[in-house]
CSV table of C-alpha atoms (C1' of nucleotides) in Angstrom, one decimal:
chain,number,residue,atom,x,y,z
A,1,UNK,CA,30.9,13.6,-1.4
A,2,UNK,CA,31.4,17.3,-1.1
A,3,UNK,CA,29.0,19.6,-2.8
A,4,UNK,CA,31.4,21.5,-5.1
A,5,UNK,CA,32.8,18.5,-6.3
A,6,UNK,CA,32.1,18.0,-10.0
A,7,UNK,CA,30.0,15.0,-10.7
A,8,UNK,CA,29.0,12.9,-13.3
A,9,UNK,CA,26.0,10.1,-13.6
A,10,UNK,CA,26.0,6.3,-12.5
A,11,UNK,CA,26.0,4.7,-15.4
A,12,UNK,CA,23.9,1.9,-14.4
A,13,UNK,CA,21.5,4.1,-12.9
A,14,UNK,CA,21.2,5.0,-16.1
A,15,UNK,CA,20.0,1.3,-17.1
A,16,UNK,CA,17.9,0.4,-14.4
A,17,UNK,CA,16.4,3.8,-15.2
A,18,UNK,CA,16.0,2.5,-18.7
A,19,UNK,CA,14.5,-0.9,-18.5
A,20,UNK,CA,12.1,-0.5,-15.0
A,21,UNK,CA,8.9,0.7,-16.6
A,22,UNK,CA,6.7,-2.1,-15.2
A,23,UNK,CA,6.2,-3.9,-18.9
A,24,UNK,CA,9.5,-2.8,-20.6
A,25,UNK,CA,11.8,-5.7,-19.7
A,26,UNK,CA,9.3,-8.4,-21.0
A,27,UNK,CA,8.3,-6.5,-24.2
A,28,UNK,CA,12.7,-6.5,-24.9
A,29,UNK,CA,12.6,-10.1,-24.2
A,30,UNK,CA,10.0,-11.0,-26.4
A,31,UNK,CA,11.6,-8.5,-29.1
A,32,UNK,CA,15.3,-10.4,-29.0
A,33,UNK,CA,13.2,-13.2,-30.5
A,34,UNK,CA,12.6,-11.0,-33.3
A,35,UNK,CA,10.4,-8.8,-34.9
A,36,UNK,CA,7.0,-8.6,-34.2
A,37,UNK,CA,3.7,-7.2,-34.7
A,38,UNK,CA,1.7,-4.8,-32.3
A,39,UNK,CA,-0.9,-7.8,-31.3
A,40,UNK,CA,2.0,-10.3,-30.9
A,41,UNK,CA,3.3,-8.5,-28.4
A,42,UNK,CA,-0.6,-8.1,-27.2
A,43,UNK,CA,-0.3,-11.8,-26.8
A,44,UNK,CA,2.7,-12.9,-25.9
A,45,UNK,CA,3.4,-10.2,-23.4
A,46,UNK,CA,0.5,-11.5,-20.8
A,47,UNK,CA,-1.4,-8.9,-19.3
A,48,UNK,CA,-0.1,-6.4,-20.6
A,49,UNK,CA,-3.0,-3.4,-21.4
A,50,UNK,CA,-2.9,-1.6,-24.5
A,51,UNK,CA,-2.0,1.8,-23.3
A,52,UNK,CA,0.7,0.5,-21.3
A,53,UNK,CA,1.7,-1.5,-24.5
A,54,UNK,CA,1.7,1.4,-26.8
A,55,UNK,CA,3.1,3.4,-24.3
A,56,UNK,CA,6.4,1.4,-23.3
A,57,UNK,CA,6.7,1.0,-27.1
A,58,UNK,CA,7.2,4.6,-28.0
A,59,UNK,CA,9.8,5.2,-25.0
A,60,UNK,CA,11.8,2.3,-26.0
A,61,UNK,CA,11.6,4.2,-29.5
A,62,UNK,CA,12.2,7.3,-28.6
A,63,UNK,CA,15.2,5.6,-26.7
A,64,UNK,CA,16.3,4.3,-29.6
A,65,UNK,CA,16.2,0.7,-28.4
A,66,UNK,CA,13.2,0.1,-30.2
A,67,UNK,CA,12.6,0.7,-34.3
A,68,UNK,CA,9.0,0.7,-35.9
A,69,UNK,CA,7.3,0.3,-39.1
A,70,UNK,CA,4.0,1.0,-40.8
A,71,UNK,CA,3.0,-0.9,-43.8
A,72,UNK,CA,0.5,1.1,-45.8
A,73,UNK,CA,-2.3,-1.0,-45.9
A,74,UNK,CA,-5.9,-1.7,-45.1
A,75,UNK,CA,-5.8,-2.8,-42.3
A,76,UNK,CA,-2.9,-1.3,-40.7
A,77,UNK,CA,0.3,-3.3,-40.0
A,78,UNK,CA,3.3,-2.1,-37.8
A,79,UNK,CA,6.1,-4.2,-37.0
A,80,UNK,CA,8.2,-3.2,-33.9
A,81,UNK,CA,11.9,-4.7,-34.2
A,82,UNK,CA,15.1,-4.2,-31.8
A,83,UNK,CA,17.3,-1.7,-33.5
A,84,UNK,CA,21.1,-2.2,-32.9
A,85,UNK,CA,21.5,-0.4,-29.8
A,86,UNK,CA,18.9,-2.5,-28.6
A,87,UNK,CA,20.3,-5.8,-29.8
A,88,UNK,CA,23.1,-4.8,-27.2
A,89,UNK,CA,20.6,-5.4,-24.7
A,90,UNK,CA,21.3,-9.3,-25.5
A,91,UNK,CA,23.9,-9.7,-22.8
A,92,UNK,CA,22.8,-7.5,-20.3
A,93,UNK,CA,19.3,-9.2,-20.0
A,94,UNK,CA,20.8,-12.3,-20.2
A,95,UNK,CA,22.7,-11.4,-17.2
A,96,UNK,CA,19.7,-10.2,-15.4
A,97,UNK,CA,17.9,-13.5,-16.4
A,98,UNK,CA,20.5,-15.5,-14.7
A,99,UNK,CA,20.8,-13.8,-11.6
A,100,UNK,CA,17.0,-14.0,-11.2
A,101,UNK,CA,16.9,-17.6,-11.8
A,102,UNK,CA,19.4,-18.6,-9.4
A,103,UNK,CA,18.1,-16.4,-6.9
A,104,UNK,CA,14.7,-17.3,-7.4
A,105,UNK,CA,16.2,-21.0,-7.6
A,106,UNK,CA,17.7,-20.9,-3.5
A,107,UNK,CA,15.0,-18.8,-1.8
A,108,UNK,CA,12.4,-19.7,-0.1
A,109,UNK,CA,9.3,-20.3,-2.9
A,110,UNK,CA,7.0,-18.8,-0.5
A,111,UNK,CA,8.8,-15.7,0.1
A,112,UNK,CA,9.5,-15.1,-3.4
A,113,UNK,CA,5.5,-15.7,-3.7
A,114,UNK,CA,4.5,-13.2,-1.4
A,115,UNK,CA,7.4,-10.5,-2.5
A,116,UNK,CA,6.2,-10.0,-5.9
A,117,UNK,CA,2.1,-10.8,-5.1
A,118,UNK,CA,2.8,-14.2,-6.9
A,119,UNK,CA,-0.5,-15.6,-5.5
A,120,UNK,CA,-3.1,-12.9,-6.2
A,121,UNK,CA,-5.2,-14.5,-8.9
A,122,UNK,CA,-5.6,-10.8,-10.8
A,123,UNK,CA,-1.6,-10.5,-10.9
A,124,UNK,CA,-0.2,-11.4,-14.4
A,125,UNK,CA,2.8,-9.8,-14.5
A,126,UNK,CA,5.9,-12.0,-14.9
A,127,UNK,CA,4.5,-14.4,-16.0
A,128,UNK,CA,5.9,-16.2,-19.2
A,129,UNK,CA,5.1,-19.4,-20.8
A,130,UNK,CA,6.0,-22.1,-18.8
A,131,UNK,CA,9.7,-23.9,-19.7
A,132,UNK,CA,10.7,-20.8,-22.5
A,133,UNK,CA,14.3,-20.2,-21.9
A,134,UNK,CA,15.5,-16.7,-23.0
B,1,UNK,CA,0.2,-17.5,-25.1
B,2,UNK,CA,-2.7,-19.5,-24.1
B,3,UNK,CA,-5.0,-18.7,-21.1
B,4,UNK,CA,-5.0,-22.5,-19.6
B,5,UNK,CA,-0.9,-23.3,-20.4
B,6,UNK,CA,1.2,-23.8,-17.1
B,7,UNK,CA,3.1,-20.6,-16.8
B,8,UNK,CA,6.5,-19.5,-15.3
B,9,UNK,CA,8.2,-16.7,-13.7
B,10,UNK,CA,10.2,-14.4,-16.0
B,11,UNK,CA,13.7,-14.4,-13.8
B,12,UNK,CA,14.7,-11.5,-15.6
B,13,UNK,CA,11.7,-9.4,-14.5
B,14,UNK,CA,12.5,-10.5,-10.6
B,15,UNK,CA,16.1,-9.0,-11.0
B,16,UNK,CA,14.6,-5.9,-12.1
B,17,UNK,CA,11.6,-5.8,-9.7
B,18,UNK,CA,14.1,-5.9,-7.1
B,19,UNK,CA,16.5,-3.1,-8.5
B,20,UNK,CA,14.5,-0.4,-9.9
B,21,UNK,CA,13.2,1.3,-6.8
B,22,UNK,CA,14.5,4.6,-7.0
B,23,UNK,CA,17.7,4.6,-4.5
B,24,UNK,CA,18.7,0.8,-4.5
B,25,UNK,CA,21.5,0.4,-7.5
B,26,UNK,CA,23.0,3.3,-6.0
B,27,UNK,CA,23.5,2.1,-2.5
B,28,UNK,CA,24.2,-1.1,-3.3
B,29,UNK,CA,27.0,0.3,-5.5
B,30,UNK,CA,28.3,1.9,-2.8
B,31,UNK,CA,28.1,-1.4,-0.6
B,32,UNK,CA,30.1,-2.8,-3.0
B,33,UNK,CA,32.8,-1.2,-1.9
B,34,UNK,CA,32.8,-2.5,1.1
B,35,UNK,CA,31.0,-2.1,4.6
B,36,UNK,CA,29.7,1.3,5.4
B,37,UNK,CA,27.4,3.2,8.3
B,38,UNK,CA,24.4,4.3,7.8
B,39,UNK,CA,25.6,8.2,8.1
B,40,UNK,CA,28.4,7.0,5.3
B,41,UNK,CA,25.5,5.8,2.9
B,42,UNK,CA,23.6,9.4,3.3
B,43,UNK,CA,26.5,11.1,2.6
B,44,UNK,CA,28.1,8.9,0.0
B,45,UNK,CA,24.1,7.9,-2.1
B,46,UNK,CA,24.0,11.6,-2.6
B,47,UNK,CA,20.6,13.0,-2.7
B,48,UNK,CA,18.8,10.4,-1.0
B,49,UNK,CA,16.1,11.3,1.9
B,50,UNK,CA,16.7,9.7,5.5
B,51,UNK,CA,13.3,7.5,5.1
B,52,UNK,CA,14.3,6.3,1.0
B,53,UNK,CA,17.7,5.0,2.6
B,54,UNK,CA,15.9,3.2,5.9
B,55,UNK,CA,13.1,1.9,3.5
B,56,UNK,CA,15.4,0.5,0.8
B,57,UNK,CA,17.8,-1.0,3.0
B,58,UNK,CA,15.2,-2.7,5.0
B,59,UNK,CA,13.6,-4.1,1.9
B,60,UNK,CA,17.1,-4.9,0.3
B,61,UNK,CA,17.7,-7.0,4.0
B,62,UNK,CA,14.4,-8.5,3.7
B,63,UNK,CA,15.9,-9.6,-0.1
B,64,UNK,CA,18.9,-11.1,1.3
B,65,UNK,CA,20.9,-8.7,-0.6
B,66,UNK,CA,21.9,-6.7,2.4
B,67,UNK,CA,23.3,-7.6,6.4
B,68,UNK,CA,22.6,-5.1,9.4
B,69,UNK,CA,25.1,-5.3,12.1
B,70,UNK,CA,24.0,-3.2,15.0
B,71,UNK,CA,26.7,-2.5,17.5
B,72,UNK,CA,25.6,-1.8,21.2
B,73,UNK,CA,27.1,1.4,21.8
B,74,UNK,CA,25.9,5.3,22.6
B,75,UNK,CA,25.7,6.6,20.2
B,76,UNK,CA,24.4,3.4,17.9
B,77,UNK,CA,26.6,2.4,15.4
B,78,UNK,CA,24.6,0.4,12.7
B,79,UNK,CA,26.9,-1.2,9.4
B,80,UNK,CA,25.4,-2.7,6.6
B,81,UNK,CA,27.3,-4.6,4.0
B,82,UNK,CA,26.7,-7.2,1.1
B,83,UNK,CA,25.5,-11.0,2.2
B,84,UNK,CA,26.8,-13.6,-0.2
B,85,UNK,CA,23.7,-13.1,-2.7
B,86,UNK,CA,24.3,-9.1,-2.7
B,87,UNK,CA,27.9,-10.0,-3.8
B,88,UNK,CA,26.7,-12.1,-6.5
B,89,UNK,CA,24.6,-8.7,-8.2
B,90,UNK,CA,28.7,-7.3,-8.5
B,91,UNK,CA,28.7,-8.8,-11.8
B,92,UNK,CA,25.4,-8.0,-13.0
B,93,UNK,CA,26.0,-4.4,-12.1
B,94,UNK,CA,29.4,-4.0,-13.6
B,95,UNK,CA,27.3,-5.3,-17.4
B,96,UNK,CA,24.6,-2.7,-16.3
B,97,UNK,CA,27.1,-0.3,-15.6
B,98,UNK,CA,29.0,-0.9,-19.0
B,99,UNK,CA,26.1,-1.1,-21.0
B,100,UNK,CA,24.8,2.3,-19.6
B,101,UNK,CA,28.4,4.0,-20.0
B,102,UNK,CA,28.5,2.8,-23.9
B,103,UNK,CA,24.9,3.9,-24.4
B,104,UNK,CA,25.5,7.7,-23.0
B,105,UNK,CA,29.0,7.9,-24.8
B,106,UNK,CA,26.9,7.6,-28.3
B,107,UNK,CA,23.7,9.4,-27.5
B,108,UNK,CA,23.0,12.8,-28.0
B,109,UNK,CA,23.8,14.6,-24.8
B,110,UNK,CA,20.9,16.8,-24.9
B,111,UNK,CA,18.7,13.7,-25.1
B,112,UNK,CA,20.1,12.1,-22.6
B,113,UNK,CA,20.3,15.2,-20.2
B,114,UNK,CA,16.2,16.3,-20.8
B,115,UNK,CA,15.8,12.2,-20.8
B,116,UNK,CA,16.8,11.9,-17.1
B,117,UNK,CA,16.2,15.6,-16.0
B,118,UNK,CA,19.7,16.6,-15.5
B,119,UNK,CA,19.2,19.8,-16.5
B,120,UNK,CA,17.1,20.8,-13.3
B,121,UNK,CA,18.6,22.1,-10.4
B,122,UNK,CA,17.1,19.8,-7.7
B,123,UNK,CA,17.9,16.7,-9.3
B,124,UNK,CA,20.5,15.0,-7.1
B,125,UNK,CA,19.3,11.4,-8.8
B,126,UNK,CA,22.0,9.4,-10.5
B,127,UNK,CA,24.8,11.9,-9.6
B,128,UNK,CA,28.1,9.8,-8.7
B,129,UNK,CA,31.7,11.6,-7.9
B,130,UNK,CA,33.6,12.3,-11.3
B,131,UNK,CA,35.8,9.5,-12.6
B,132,UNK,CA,34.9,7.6,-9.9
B,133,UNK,CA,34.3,3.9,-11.8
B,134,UNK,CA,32.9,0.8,-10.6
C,1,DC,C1',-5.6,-3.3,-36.7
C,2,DG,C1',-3.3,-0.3,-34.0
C,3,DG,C1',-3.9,2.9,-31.7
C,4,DC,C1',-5.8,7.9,-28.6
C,5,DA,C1',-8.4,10.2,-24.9
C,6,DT,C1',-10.3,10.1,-20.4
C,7,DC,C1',-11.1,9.1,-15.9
C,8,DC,C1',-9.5,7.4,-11.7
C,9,DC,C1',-6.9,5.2,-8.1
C,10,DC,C1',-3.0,3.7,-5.7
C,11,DT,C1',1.6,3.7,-4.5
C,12,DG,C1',6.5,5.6,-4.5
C,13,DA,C1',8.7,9.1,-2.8
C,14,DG,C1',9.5,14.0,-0.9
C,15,DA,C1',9.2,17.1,3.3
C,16,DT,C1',9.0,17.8,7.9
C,17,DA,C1',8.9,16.8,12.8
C,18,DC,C1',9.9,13.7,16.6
C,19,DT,C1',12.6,9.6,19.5
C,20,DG,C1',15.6,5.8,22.0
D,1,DC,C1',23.5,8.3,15.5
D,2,DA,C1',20.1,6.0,13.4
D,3,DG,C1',16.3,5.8,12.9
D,4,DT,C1',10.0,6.5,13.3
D,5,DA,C1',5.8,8.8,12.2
D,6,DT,C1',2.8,11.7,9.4
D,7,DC,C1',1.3,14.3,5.7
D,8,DT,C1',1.3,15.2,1.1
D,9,DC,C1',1.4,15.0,-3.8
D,10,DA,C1',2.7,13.6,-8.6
D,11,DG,C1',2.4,10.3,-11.8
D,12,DG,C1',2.6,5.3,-13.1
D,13,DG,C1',-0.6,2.5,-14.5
D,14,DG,C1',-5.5,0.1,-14.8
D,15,DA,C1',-10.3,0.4,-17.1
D,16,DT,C1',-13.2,1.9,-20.4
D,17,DG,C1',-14.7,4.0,-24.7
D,18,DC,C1',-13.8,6.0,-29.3
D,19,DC,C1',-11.3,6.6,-34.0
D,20,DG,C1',-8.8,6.3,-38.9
DNA sequence: CGGCATCCCCTGAGATACTG
DNA sequence: CAGTATCTCAGGGGATGCCG
């Protein structure tokens, strides 16, 4: 690759990029269900803080993958739904969802355990309820 | 989600725990090519420092994604190519790859370019040869 | 309810120098 | 050629407290 050479950008760099904020992939996931409220996600993304919440949410907006909306009342109310450009996600996290399961499916359960800290008792990233399928 | 309920591991959050280091879609795009030399993979995964490529294909190997073949000669020759499972991720890159080409094609290129940093000088990250597809 | 503002820590990653 | 070994630093992300 010579240095003069024009270039251009990997496109799925791009997506990786897009999607590998610690939280983001499990806040999409539980958005393809549909839309949602700011303490759903609270809930049904586990462990998830607030900040990080909040803070995943308005990239994913400003991405455009994300839409949200504020219902003028006392007290507050703010959906968060997938907009169309993040509806097209569907497929691609699919994808991703089956790759993991079949790898996570042949390897070794302990070294998939101690790769992503699977044991430390603190460590609740990951996890989903048990038997949901996407 | 309830505190006490058996939970699971969300397989789509493993595929991207194990992509989204920095460097790794990159070279493993260029593995799928075929086998390549270390030397080839530093010229080729342009931009990438000396220690990100050692660490990420060491951690890539310790995945199973990735096979080292050292070959006992002065100077060492070292090739690293795509086990069975890192062949498997050619499918899952190619959606991640489309998805990412169909997203830039309707953004705003200004958005996109301040998004990723594109505009600065020193940003080697994500550059690919031009027209070069997947 | 749905956030912001701070403080703080740790790790991912760059830069540089050295080796079998 | 194909790596190690250090040092360094920015910033991703956790914890806590406050606000409209």
């Amino acid at each position: 690759m010579k240095k003069d050479e024009p270039m251009s950008i990997c496109p799925c760099a791009i997506t990786i990029a897009m999607l590998s904020s610690k939280w983001k992939i499990l806040i999409l996931r539980e958005l393809l269900k549909g839309t949602c409220r700011y303490r759903d996600l609270r809930e049904r993304v586990f462990g998830v803080s607030q900040k990080m919440l909040t803070q995943s949410l308005k990239e994913l907006e400003a991405d455009g993958l994300v839409s949200r909306r504020i219902y003028p009342e006392v007290p507050p109310r703010v959906e968060y739904s997938l907009t169309d450009d993040g509806n097209s996600l569907r497929p691609v996290i699919q994808v991703l969802d089956d790759w993991g399961a079949h790898y996570v499916a042949e390897k070794d359960p302990d070294y998939v355990a101690t790769r992503f800290n699977l044991d430390a008792p603190k460590n609740n990233w990951m996890k989903i309820p048990y038997n949901e399928s996407l």
